[in-house]
mmCIF file of C-alpha atoms in Angstrom:
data_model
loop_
_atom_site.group_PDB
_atom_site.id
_atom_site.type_symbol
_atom_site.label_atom_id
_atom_site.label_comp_id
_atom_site.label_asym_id
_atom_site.label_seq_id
_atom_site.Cartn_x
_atom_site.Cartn_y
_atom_site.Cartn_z
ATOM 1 C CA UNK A 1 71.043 41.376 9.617
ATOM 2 C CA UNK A 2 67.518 40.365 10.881
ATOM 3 C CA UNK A 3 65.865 42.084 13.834
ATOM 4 C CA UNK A 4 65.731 38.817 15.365
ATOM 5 C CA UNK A 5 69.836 38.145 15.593
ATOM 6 C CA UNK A 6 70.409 41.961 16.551
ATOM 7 C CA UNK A 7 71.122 41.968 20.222
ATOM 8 C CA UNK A 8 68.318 43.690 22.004
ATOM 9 C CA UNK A 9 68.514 47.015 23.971
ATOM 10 C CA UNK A 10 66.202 46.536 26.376
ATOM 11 C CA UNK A 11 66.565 45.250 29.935
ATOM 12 C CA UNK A 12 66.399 41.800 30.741
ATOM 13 C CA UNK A 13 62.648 40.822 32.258
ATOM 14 C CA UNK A 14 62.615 39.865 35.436
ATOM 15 C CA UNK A 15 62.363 35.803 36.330
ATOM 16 C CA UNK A 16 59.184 34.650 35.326
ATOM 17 C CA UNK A 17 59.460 31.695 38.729
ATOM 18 C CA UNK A 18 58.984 33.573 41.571
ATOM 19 C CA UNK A 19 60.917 33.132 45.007
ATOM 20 C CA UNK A 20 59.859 32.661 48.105
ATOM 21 C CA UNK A 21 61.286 34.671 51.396
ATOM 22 C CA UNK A 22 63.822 33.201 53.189
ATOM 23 C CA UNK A 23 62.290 32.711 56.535
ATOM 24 C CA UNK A 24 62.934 30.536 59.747
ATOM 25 C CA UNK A 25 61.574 27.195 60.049
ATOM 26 C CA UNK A 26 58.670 27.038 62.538
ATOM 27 C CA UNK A 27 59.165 26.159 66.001
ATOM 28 C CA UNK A 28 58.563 22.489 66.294
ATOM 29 C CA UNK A 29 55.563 21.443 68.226
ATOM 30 C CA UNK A 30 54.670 19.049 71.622
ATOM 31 C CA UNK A 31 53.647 16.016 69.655
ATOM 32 C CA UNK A 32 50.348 15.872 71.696
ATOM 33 C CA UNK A 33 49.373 19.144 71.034
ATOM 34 C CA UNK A 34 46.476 20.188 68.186
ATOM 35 C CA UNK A 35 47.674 21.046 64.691
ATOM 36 C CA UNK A 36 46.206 24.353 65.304
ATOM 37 C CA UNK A 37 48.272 24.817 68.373
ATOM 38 C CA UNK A 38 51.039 27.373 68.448
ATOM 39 C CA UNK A 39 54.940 26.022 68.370
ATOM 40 C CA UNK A 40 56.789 25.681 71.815
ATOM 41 C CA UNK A 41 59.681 27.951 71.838
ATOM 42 C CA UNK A 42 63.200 26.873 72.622
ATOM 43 C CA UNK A 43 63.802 26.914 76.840
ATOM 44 C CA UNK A 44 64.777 30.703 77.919
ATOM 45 C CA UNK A 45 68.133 30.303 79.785
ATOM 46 C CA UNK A 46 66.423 31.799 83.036
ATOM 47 C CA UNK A 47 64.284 28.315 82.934
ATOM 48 C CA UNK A 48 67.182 26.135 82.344
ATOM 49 C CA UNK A 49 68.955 27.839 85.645
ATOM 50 C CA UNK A 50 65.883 27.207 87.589
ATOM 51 C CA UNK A 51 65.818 23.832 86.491
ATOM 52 C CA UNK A 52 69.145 23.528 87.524
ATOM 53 C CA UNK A 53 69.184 25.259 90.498
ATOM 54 C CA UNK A 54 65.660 22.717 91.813
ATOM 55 C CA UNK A 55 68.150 19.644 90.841
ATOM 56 C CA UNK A 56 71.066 20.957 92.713
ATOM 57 C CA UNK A 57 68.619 21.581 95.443
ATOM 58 C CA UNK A 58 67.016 18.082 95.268
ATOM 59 C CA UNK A 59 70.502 16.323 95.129
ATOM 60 C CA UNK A 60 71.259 18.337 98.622
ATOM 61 C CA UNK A 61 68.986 17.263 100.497
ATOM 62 C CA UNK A 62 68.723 13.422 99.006
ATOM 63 C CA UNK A 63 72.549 13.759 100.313
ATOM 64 C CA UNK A 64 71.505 14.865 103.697
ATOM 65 C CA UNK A 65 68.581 12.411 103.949
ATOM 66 C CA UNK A 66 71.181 9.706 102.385
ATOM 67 C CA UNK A 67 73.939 10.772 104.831
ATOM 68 C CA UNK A 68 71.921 10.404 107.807
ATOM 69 C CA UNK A 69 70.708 7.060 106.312
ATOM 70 C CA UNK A 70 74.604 6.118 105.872
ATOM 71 C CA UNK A 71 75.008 7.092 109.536
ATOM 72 C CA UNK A 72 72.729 4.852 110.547
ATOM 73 C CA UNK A 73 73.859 2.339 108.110
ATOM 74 C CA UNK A 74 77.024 2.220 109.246
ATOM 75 C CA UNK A 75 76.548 2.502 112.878
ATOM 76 C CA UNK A 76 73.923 -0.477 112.981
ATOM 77 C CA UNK A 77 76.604 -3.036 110.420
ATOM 78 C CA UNK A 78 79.564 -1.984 113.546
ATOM 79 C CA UNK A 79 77.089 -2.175 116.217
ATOM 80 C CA UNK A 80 76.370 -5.801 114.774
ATOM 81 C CA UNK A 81 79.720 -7.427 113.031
ATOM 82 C CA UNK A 82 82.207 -5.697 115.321
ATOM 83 C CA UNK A 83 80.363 -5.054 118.789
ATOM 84 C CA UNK A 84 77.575 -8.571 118.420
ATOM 85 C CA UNK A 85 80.125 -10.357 116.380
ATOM 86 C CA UNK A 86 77.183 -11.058 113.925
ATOM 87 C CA UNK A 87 78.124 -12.728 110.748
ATOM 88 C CA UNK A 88 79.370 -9.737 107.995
ATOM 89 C CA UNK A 89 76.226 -11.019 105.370
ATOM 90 C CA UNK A 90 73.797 -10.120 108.439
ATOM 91 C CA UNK A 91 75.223 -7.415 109.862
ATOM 92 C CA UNK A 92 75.076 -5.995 106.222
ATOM 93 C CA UNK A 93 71.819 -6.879 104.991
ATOM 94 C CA UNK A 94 70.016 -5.959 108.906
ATOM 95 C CA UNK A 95 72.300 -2.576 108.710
ATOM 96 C CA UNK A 96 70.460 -1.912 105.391
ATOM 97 C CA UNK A 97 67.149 -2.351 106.147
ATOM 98 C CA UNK A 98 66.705 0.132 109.513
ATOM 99 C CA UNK A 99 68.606 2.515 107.226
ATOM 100 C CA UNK A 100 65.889 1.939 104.557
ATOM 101 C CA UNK A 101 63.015 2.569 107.322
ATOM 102 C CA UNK A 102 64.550 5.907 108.495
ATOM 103 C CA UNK A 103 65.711 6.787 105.132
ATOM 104 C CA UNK A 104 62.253 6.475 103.993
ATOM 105 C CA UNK A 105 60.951 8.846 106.593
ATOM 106 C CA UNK A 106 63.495 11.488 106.042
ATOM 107 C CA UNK A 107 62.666 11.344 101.927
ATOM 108 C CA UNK A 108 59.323 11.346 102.995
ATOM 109 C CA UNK A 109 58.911 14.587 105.277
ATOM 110 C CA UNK A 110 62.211 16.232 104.075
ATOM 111 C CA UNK A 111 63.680 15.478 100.722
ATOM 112 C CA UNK A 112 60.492 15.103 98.681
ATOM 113 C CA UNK A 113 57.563 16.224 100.773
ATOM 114 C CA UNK A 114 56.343 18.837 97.688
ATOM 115 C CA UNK A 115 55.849 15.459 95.757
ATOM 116 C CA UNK A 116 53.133 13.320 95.233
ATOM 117 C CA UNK A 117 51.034 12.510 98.422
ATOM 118 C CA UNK A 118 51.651 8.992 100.511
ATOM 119 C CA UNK A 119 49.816 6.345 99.464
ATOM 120 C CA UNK A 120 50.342 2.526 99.476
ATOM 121 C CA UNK A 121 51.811 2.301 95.456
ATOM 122 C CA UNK A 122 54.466 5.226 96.981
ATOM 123 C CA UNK A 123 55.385 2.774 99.943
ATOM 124 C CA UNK A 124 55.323 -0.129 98.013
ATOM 125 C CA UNK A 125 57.737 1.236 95.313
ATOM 126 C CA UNK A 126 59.817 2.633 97.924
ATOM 127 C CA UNK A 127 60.194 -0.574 99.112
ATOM 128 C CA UNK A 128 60.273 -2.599 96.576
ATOM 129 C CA UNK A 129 63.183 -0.417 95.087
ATOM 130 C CA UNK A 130 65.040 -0.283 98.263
ATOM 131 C CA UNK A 131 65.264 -4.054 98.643
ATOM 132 C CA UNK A 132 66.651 -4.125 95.241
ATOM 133 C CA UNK A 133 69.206 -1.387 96.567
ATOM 134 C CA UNK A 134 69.512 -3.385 99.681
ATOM 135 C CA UNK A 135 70.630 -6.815 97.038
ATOM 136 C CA UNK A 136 72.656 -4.740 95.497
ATOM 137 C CA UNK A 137 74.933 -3.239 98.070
ATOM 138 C CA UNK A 138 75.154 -6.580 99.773
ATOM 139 C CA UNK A 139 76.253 -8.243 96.338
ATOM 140 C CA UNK A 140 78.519 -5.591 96.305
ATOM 141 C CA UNK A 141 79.563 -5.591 100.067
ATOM 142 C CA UNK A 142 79.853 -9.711 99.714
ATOM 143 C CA UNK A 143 82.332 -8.967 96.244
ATOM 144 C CA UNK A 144 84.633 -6.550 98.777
ATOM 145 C CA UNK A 145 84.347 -8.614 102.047
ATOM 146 C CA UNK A 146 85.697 -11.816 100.602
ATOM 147 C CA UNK A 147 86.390 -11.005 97.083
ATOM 148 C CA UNK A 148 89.116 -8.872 97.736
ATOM 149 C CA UNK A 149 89.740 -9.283 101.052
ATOM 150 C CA UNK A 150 88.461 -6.226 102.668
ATOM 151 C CA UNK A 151 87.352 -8.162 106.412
ATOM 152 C CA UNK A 152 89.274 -6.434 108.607
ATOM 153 C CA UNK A 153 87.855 -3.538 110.721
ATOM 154 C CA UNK A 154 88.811 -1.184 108.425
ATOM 155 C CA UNK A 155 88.273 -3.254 105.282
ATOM 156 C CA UNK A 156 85.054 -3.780 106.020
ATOM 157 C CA UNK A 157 83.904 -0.577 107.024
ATOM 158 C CA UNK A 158 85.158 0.396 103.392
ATOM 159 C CA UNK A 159 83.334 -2.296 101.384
ATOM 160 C CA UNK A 160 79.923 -1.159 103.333
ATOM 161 C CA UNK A 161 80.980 2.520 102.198
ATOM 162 C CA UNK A 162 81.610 1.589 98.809
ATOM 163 C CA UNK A 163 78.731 -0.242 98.395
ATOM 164 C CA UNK A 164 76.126 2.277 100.264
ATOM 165 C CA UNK A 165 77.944 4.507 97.721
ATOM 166 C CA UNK A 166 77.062 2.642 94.574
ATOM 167 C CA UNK A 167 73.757 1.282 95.315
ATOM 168 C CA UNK A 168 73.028 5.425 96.216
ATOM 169 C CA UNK A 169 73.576 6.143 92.604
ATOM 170 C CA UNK A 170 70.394 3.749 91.321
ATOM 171 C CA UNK A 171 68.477 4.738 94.512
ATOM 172 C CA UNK A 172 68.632 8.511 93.504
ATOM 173 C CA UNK A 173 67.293 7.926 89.604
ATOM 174 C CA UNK A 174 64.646 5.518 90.867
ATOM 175 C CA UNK A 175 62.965 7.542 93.533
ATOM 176 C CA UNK A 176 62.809 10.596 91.681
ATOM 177 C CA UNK A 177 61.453 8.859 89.125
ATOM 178 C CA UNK A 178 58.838 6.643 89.912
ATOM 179 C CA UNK A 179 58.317 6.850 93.682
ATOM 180 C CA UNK A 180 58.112 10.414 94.540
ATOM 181 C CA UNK A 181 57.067 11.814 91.393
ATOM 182 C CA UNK A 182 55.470 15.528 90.968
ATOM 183 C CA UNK A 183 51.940 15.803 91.142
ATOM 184 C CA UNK A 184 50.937 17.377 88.135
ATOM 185 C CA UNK A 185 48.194 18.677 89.722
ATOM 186 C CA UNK A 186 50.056 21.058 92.334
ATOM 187 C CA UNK A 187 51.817 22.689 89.081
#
């Protein structure tokens, strides 16, 4: 036998490739930020409760503000179809629009009054959204009233509830988000 085919007593050497450390990927970073910057950590839960907590807050009092706003909404359409004998289209659309004026005071001074300051692009948007609220809930009032019916007394103070109701939901995610936004500055 050759030294080369006898097996050899000493201990195997270690890889020559070496391996690297098994280690977390870095936090990923803002997109805007500097490639120097350091990585954004993942949200502590304490900041996702107070994030939660501020939204529950903000949907209470858009609900009061919108309540008070469905008072008057509803008050002003009876006042007007049942107690004027208006026709149900006006009684709607008129009903809407006071609500809209005292709504916007009460989102104004109570609901959103840490938010961005008044100015004339706030009232406009405010505005401009609410008449597309205010088309909405009378498309959707007009589809109840004679659609399926709903003209009685009752009926019809159920289509103006249903459709206050639905049009509420778009109202909510538009003024939040474009008319009374945060002012970065304040934060």
């Amino acid at each position: 036998m050759s030294p080369s085919t006898l097996p050899s007593l000493r201990s195997p050497s270690p890889p020559t490739v070496h391996e690297a450390p098994q280690t977390a990927p870095p936090a990923p970073r803002p997109p805007d930020s500097a490639p120097g910057a350091a990585p954004v950590s993942a949200p502590s839960p304490r900041l996702t409760v107070a994030r939660l907590r501020r939204l529950f807050l903000e949907l209470v009092k858009f609900g009061v503000v919108g309540g008070s706003g469905v008072a008057v909404n509803l008050v002003v359409f009876n006042l007007l179809l049942h107690g004027l004998s208006s026709g149900p289209m006006t009684a709607t659309v008129v009903a809407s629009c006071v609500a809209m004026g005292t709504n916007y005071l009460g989102f104004r001074f109570f609901a959103y009054r840490d938010r961005a300051s008044r100015t004339k692009r706030q009232i406009a948007l405010f505005f401009a959204f609410s008449g597309i609220g205010v088309a909405m809930e009378s498309l959707l009032f007009y589809a109840a009233y004679h659609g399926a019916g709903m003209s009685g007394p009752l009926g019809s103070n159920v289509a103006k509830a249903l459709s206050i109701v639905l049009a509420s939901a778009f109202r909510f995610l538009v003024y939040r988000t474009w008319v009374f936004q945060h002012d970065a500055r304040r934060h």
